[in-house]
Tab-separated table of C-alpha atoms in Angstrom:
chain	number	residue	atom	x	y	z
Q	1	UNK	CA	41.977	-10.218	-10.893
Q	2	UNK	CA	39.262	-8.567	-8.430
Q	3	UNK	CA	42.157	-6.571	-7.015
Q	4	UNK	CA	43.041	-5.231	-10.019
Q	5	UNK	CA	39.290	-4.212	-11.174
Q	6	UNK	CA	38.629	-3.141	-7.960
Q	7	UNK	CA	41.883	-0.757	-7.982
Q	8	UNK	CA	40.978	0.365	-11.701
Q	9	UNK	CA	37.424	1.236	-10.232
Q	10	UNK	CA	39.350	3.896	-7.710
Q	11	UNK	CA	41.411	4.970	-10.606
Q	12	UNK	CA	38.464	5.681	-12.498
Q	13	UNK	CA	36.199	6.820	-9.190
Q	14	UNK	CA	39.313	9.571	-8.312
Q	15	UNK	CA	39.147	10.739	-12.205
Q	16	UNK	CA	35.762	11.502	-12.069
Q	17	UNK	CA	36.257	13.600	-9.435
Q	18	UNK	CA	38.589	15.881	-10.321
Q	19	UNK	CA	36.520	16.540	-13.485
Q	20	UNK	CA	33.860	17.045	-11.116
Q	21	UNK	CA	35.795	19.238	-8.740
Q	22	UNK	CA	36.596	21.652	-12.009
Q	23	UNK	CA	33.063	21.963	-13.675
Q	24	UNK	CA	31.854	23.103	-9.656
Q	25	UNK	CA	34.762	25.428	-9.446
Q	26	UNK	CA	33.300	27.015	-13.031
Q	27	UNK	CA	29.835	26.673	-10.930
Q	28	UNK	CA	30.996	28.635	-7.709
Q	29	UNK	CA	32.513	31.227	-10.060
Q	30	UNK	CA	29.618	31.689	-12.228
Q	31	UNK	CA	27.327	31.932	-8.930
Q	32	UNK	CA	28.965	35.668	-8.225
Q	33	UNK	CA	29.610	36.660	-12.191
Q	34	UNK	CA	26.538	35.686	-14.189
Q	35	UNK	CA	24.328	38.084	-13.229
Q	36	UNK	CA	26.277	41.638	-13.304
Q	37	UNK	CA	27.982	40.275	-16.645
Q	38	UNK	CA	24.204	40.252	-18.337
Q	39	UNK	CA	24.585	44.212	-17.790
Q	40	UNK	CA	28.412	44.382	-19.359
Q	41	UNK	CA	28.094	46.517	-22.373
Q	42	UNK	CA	28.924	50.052	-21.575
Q	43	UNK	CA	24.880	51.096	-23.708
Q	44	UNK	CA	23.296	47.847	-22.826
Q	45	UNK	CA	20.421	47.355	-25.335
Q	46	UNK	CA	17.130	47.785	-24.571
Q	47	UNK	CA	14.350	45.147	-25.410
Q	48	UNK	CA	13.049	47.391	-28.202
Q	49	UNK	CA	14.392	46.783	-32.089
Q	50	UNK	CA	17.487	49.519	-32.398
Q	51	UNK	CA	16.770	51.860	-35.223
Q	52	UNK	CA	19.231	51.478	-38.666
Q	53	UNK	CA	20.655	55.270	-37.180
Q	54	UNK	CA	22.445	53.017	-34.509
Q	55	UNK	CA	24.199	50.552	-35.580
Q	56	UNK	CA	26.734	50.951	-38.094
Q	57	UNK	CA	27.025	48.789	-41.408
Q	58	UNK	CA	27.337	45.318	-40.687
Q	59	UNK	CA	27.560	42.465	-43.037
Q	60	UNK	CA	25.989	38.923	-42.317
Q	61	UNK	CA	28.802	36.840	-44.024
Q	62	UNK	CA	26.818	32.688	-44.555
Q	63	UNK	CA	28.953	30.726	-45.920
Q	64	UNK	CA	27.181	27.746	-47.694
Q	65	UNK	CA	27.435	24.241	-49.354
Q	66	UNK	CA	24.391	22.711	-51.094
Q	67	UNK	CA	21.457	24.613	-48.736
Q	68	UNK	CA	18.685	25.422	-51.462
Q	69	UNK	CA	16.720	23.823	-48.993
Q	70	UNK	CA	16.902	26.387	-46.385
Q	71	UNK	CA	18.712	29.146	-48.065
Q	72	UNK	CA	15.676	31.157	-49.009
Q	73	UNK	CA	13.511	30.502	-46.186
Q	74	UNK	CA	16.476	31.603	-43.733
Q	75	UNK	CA	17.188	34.797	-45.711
Q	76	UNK	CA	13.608	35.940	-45.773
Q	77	UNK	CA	13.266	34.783	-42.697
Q	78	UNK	CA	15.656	36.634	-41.172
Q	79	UNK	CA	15.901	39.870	-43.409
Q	80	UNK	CA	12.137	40.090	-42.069
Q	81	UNK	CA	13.279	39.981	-38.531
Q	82	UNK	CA	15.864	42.638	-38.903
Q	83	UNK	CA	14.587	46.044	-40.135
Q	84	UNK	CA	17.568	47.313	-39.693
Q	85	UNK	CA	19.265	49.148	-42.774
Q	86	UNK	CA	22.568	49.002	-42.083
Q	87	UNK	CA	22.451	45.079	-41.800
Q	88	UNK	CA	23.498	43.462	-44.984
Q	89	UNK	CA	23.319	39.365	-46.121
Q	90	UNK	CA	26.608	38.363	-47.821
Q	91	UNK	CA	26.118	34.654	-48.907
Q	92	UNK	CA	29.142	32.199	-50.263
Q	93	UNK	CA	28.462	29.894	-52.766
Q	94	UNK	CA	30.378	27.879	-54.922
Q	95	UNK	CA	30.028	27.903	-58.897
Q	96	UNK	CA	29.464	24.261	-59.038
Q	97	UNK	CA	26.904	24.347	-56.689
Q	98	UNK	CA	24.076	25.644	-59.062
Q	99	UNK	CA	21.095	24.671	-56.894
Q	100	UNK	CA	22.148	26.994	-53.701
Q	101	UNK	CA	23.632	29.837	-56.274
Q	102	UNK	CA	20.330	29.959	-57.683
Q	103	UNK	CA	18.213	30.478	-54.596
Q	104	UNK	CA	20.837	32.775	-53.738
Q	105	UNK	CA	20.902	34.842	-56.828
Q	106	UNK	CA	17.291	35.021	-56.253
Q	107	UNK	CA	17.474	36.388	-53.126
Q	108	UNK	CA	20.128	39.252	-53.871
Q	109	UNK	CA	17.106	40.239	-56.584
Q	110	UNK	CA	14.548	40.381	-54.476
Q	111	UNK	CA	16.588	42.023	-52.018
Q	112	UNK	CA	19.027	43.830	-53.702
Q	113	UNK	CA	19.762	46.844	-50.636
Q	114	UNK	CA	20.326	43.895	-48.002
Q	115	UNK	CA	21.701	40.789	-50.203
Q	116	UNK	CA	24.744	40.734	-51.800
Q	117	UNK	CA	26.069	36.982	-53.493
Q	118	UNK	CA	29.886	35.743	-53.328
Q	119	UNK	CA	30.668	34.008	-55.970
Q	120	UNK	CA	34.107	31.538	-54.515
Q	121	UNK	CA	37.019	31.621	-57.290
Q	122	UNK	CA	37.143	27.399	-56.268
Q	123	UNK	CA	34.566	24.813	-56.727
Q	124	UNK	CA	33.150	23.375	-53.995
Q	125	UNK	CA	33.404	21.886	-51.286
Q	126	UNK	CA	36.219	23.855	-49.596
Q	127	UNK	CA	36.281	24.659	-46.369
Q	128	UNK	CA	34.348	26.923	-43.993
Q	129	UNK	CA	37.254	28.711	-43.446
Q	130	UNK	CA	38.606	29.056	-47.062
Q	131	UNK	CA	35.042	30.148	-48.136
Q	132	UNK	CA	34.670	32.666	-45.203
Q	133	UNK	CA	38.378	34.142	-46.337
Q	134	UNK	CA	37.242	34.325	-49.613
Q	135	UNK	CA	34.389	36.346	-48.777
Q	136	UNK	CA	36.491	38.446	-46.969
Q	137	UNK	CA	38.683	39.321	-49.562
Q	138	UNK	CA	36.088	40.241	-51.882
Q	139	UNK	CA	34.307	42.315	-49.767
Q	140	UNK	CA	36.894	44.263	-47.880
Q	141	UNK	CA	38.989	44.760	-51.263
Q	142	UNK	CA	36.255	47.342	-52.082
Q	143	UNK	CA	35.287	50.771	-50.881
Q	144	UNK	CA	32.343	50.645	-48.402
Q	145	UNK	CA	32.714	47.574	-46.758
Q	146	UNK	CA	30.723	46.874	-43.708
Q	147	UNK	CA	32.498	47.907	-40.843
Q	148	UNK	CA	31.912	44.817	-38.378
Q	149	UNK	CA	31.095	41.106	-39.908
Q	150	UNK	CA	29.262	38.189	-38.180
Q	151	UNK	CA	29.207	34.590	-38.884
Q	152	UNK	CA	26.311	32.980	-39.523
Q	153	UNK	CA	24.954	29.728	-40.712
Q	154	UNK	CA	21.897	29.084	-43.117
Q	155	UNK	CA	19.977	27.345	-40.061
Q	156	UNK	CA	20.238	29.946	-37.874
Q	157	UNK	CA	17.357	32.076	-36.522
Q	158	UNK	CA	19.387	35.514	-35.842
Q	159	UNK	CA	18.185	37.682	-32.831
Q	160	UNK	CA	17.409	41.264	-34.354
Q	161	UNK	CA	19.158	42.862	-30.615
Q	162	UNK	CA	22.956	40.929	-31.319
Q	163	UNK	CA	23.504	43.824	-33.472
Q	164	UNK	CA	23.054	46.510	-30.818
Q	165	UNK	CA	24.663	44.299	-28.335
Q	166	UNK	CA	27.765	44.360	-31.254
Q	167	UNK	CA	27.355	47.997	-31.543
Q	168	UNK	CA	27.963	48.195	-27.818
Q	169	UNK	CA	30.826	46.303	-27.093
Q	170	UNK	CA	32.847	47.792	-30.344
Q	171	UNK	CA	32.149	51.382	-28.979
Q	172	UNK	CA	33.595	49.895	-25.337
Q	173	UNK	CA	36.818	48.843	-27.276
Q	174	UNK	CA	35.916	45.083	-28.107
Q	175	UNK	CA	36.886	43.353	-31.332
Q	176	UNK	CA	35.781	39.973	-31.111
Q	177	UNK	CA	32.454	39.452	-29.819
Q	178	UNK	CA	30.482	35.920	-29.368
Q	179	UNK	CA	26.974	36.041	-28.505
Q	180	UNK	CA	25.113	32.898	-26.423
Q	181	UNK	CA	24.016	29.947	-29.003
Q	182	UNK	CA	21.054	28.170	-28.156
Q	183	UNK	CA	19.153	24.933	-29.570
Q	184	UNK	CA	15.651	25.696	-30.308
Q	185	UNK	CA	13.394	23.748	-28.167
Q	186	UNK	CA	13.342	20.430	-29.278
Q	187	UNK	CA	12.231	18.269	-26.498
Q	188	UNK	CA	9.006	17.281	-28.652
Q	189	UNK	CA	11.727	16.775	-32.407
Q	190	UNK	CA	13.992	14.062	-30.148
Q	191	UNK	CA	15.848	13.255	-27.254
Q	192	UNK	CA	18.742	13.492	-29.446
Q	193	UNK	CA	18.418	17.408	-30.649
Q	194	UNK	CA	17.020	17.921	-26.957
Q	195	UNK	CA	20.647	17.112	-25.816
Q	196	UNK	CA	21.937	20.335	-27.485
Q	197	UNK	CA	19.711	22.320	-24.948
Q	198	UNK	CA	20.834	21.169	-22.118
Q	199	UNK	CA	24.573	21.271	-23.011
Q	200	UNK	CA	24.714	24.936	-24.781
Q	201	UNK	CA	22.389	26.657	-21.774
Q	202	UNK	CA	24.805	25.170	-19.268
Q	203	UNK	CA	27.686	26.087	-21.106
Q	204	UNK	CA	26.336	29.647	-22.314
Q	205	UNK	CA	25.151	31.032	-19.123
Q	206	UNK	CA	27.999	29.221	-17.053
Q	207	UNK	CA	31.508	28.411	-18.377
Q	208	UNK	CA	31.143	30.989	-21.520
Q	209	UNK	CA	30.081	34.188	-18.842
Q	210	UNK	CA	33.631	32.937	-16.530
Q	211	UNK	CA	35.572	32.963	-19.345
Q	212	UNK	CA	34.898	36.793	-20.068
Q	213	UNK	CA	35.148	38.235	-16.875
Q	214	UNK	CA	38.234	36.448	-16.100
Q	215	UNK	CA	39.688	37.684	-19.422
Q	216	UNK	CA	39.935	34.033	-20.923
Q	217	UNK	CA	40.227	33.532	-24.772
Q	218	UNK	CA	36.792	33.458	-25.998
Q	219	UNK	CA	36.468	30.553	-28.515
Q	220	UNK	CA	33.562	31.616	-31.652
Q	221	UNK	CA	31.124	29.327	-31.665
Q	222	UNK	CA	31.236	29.688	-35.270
Q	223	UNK	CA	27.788	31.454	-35.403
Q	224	UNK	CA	26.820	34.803	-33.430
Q	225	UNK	CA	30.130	35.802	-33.682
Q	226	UNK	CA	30.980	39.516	-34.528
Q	227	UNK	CA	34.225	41.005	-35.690
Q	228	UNK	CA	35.605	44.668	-36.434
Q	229	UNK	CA	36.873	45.339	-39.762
Q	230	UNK	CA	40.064	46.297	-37.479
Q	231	UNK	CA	40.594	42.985	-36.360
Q	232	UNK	CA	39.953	41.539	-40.504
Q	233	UNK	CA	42.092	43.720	-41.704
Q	234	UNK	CA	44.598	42.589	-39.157
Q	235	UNK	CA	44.568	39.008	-40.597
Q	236	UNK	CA	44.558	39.938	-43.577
Q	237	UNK	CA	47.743	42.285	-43.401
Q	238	UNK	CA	49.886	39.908	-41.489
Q	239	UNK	CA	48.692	36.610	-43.440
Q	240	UNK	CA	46.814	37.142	-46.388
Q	241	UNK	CA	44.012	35.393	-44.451
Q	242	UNK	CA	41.161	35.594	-41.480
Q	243	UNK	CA	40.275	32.030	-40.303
Q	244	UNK	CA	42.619	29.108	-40.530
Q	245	UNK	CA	42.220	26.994	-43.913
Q	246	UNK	CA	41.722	23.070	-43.815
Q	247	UNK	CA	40.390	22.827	-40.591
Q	248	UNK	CA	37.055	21.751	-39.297
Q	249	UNK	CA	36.825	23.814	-35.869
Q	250	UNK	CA	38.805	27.368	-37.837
Q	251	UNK	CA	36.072	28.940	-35.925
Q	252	UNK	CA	37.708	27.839	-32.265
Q	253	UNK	CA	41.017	28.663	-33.514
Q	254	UNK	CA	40.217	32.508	-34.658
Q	255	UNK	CA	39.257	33.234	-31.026
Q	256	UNK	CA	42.358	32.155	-29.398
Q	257	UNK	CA	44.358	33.969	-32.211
Q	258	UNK	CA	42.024	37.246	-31.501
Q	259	UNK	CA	43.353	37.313	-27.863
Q	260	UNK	CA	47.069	36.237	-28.730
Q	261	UNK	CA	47.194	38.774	-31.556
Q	262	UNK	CA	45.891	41.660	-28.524
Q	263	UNK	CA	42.639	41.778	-29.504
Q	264	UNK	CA	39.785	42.432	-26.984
Q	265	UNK	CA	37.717	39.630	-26.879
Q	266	UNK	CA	33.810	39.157	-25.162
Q	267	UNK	CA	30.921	36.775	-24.416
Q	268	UNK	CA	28.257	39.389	-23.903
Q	269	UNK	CA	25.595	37.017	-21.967
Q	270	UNK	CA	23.006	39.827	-22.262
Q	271	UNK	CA	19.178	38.900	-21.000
Q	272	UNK	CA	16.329	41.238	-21.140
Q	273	UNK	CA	15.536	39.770	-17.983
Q	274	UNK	CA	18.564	39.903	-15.684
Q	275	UNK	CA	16.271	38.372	-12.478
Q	276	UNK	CA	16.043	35.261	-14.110
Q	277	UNK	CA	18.139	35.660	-16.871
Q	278	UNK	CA	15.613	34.610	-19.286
Q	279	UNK	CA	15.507	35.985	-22.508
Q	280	UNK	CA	18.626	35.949	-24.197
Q	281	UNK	CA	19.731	38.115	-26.726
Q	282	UNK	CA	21.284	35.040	-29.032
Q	283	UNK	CA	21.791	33.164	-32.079
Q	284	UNK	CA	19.481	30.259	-32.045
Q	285	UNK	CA	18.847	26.859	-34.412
Q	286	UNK	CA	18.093	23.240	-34.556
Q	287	UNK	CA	20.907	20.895	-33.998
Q	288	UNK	CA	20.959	17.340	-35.416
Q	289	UNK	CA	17.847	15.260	-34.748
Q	290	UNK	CA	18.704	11.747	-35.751
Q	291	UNK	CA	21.687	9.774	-33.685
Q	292	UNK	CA	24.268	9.282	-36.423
Q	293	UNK	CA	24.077	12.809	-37.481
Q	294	UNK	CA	24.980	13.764	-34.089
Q	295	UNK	CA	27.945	11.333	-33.251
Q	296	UNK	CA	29.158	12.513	-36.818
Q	297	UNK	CA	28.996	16.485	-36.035
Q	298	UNK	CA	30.217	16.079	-32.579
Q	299	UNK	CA	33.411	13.594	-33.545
Q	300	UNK	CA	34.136	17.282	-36.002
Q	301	UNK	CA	34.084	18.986	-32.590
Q	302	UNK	CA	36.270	16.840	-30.721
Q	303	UNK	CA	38.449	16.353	-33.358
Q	304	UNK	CA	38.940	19.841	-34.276
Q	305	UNK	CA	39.012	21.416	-30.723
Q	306	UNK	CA	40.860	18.425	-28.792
Q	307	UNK	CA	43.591	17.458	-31.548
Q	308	UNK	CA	43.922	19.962	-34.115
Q	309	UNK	CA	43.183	22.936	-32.331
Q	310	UNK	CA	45.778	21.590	-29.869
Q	311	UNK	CA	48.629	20.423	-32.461
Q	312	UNK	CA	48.030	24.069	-34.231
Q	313	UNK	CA	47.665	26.031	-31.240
Q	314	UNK	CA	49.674	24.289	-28.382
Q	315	UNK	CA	48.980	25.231	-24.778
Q	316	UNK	CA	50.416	29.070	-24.915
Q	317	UNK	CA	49.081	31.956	-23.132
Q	318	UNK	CA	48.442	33.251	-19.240
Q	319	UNK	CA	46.540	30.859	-16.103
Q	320	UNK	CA	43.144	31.230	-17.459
Q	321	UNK	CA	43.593	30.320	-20.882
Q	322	UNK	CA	45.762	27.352	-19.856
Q	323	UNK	CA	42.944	26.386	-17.276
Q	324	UNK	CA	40.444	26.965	-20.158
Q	325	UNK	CA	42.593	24.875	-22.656
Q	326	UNK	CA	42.600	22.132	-20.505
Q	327	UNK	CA	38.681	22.120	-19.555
Q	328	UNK	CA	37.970	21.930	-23.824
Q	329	UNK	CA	40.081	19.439	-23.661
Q	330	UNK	CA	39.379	16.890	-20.924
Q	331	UNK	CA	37.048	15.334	-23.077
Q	332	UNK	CA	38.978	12.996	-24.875
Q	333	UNK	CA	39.823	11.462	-21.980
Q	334	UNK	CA	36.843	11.949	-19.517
Q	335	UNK	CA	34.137	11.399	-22.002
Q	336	UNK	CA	35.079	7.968	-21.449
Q	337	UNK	CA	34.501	7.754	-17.794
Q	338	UNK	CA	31.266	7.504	-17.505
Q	339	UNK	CA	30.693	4.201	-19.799
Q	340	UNK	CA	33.611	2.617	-18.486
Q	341	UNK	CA	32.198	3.068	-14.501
Q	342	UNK	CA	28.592	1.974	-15.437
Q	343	UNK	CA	30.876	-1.552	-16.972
Q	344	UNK	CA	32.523	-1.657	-13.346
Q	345	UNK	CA	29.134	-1.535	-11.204
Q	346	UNK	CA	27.344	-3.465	-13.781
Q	347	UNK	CA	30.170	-6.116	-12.691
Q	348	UNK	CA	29.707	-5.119	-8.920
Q	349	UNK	CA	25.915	-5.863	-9.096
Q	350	UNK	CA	25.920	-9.216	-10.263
Q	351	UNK	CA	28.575	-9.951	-8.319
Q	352	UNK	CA	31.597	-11.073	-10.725
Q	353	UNK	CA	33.667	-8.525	-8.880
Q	354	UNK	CA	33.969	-9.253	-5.159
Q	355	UNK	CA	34.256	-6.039	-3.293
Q	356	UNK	CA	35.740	-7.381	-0.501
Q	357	UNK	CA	38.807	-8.115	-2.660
Q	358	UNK	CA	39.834	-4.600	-2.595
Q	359	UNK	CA	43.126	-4.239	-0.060
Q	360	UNK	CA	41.692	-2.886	3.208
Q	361	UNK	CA	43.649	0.557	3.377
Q	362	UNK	CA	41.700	1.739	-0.005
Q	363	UNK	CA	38.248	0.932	0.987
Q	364	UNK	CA	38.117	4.133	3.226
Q	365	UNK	CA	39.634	6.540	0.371
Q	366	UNK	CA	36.957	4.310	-2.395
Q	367	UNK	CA	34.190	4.770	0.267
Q	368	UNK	CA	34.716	8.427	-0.219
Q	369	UNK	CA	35.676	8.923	-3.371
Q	370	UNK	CA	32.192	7.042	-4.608
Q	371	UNK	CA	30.443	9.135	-2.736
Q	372	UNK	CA	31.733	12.117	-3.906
Q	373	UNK	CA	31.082	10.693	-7.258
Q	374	UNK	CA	27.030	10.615	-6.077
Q	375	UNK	CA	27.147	14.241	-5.011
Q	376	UNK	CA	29.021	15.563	-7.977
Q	377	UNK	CA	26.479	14.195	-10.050
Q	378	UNK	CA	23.285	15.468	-8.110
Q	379	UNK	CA	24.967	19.007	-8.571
Q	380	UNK	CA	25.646	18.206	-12.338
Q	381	UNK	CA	22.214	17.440	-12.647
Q	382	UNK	CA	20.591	20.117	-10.702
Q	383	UNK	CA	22.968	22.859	-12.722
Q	384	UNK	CA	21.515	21.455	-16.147
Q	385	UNK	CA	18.017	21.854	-14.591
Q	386	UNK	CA	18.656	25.700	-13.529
Q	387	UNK	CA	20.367	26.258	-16.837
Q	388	UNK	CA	17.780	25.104	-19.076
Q	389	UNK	CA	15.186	26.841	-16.883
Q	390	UNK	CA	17.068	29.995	-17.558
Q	391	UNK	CA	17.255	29.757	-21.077
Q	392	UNK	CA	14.181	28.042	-21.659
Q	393	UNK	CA	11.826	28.730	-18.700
Q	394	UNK	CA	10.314	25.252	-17.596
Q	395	UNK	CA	12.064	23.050	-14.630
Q	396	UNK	CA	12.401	19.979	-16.679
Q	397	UNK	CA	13.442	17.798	-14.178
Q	398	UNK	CA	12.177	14.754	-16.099
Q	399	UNK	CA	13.655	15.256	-19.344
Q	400	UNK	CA	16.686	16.002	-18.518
Q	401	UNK	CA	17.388	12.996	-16.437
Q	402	UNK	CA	16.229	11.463	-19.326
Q	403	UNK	CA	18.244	13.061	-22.037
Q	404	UNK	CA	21.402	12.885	-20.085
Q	405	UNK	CA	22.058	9.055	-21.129
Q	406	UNK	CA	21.782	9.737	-24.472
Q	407	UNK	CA	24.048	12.851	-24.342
Q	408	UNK	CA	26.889	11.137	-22.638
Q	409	UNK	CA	26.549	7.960	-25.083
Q	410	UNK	CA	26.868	10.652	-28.275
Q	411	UNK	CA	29.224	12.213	-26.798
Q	412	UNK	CA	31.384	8.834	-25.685
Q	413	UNK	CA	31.003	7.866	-29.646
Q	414	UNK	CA	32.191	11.199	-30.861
Q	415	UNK	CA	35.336	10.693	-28.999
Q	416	UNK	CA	35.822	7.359	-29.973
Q	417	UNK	CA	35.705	8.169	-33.554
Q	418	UNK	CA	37.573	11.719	-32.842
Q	419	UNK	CA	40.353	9.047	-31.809
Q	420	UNK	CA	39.863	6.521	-34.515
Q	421	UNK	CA	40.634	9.861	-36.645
Q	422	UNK	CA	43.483	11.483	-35.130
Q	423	UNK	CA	45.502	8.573	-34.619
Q	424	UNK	CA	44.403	6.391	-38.284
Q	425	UNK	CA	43.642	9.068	-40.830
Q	426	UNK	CA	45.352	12.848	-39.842
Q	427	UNK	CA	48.948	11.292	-38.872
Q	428	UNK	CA	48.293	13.294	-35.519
Q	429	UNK	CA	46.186	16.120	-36.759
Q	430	UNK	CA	49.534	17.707	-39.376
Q	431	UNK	CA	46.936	16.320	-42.282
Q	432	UNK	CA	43.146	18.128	-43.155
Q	433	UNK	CA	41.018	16.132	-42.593
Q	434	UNK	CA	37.708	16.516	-45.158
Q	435	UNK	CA	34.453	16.496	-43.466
Q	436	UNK	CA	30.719	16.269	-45.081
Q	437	UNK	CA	28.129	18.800	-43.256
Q	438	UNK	CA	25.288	18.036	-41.559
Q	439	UNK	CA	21.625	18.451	-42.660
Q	440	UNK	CA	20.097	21.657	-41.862
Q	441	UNK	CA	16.150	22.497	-40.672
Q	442	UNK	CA	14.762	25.614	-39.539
Q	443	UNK	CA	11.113	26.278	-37.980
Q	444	UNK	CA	8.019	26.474	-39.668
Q	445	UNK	CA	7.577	30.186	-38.318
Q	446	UNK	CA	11.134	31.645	-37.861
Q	447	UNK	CA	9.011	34.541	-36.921
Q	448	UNK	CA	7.636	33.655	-33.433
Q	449	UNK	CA	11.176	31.905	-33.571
Q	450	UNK	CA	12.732	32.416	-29.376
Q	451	UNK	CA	12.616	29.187	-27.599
């Protein structure tokens, strides 16, 4: 029996590895890209507010499900934030949800130049995709619609510079456009909602920035992400539709379908500080504070981008965007590794497992392949460290050794129950799958609203 454990623990030990041996090949690339892709965009923005004489109409499209709550205080917010004429609020509602058409009828009165309401033709709740493509079709069946639309979400503090940073990267020939998405700084809210900082800056200033230069698809993050009325009316010529209905990632799956349908798709990782790439230009909010509320929006992830995206999408397209398919999806299997080692040397240390046991010729290949383990997880945790220094500007060398226990623990459950889903309830993600949303929170001051 201690063979056998001991052989599983190589198994796992050699896994771990090879994960590890991809996220520092993303880290070695990143090293040489990260910095001359902040400076992409053919007219990089400046620091200052672009005037409403450049940058052409553009219509915030918010799609939204029972947020009276936060409805009004995002769109003043916001509209406050943006002087920019040109920049328009379209928000979705549904006729049975009277408490968020209200706030939003509201709005569009005390606004009426930069609010417009969408009424949906269904009752809700939907989809965010059906409610998004109805939106669509009732803006862009009438003369004067905005020429480029970005998603948003009713938490979300929006950075006044994306839309110059849009404006740039549609004049250099780009359709699809995804800015960085940042968590708010949360460290002091919970160690849960503190996760979300240290996953999105290492993922937004490392694997997102790859992606684009290699000319990866460029997956929306569902929020910050800007499209030209060429690439809508695309959609909606060939298929009577812009994001995929019944699904609960249609955000991930509009990206690869950009870039498959020839579509010029960017991350533009722009920072008004490009020595120490502080200062973003990006979409930022509060994710989920309380542990269940995280395991349940992060199971939507998984779900969505591991088995649905994959049984809708399949693996199709050039090196990088098999590479990339395979990195978002290396999680259902290698979210598990972690746990499942920590069981093994929990078993090690108080000695139910006799090392010893293991068959002489593998204890050379386990002695290495452990320590490997070590230093791929030193370099993990020094890349989180430089990552949320550049988004966030502290070295929080504490917290995030910390926080990194509870992330992989969410993130363990979420695939767990991403499973529990895909193979009980979706018969192998062919059936939609109906989710309930998450609670939303903005600031107190979305104002001062950066970090």
């Amino acid at each position: 029996m201690d063979a056998l454990i001991l052989s599983l623990m190589l198994f796992i030990s050699i896994l771990i590895n090879i994960s590890s041996f991809d996220d520092a090949f993303i880290d070695l690339l990143s090293i040489g890209i990260s910095r001359r892709n902040f400076g992409h965009a053919q007219e990089e923005p400046s620091t200052e507010k672009p005037t409403s004489s450049e940058i052409p109409d553009i219509g915030v499209f918010v799609a939204n499900w029972q947020e009276e709550d936060v409805l009004g205080r995002m769109v003043e917010g916001n509209l406050a934030r943006i002087p920019i004429s040109s920049v328009k609020l379209y928000l979705g509602v549904y006729p049975n949800d009277t408490g968020t058409l209200a706030v939003a009828e509201a709005m569009a009165a005390q606004y009426p130049d930069r609010v417009r309401v969408i009424v949906n033709s269904m009752e809700g709740p939907t989809s965010k995709g059906q409610m998004l493509n109805e939106m669509f079709r009732q803006v862009y069946a009438l003369p004067g619609a905005p020429e480029m639309a970005v998603l948003h979400d009713s938490e979300d503090i929006i950075d006044p510079r994306t839309f110059g940073v849009y404006a740039a990267y549609a004049r250099d020939g780009y359709d699809f456009i995804q800015v960085p998405v940042f968590s708010l700084n949360s460290i002091k809210r919970s160690k849960v909602a503190a996760t979300y900082m240290d996953e999105f800056a290492e993922r937004h200033t490392r694997e997102m920035v790859v992606r684009h230069a290699v000319g990866a698809m460029i997956p929306s993050a569902g929020v910050g992400t800007c499209m030209t009325r060429r690439l809508l009316e695309h959609f909606v010529r060939e298929r009577d539709f812009v994001l995929a209905n019944g699904c609960v990632t249609e955000d991930y799956i509009l990206g690869v379908e950009a870039k498959r349908a020839g579509f010029r798709s960017a991350f533009a990782a722009i920072s008004a500080d490009e020595l120490r790439g502080l200062d973003f230009v990006a979409t930022r909010e509060y994710f989920p504070k309380s542990f269940s509320a995280s395991v349940k929006q992060k199971t939507r992830w998984v779900y969505g981008i591991n088995f649905e995206a994959t049984h809708k999408l399949g693996w199709g397209g050039d090196f990088w965007d098999k590479y990339f398919f395979m990195r978002d999806r290396k999680g259902a299997i290698t979210n598990f590794l972690p746990p499942i080692s920590l069981v093994f040397w929990i078993l090690l240390a108080f000695e139910v497992v006799d090392i010893e046991q293991m068959p002489l010729d593998l204890v050379p290949i386990f002695q290495v392949s452990i320590f490997l383990n070590m230093l791929a997880l030193g370099l993990r945790y020094l890349m989180r460290v430089i990552c949320c220094r550049d988004v966030y500007g502290i070295n929080d060398f504490i917290g995030v050794a910390v926080r990194w226990p509870v992330s992989l623990t969410v993130n363990m459950l979420a695939v767990w129950r991403a499973w529990k889903t895909y193979v009980g309830e979706s018969e192998y993600a062919a059936k939609p799958i109906v989710w309930s949303k998450t609670e939303h929170e903005l600031p107190d001051d979305l104002m001062s609203a950066r970090r």
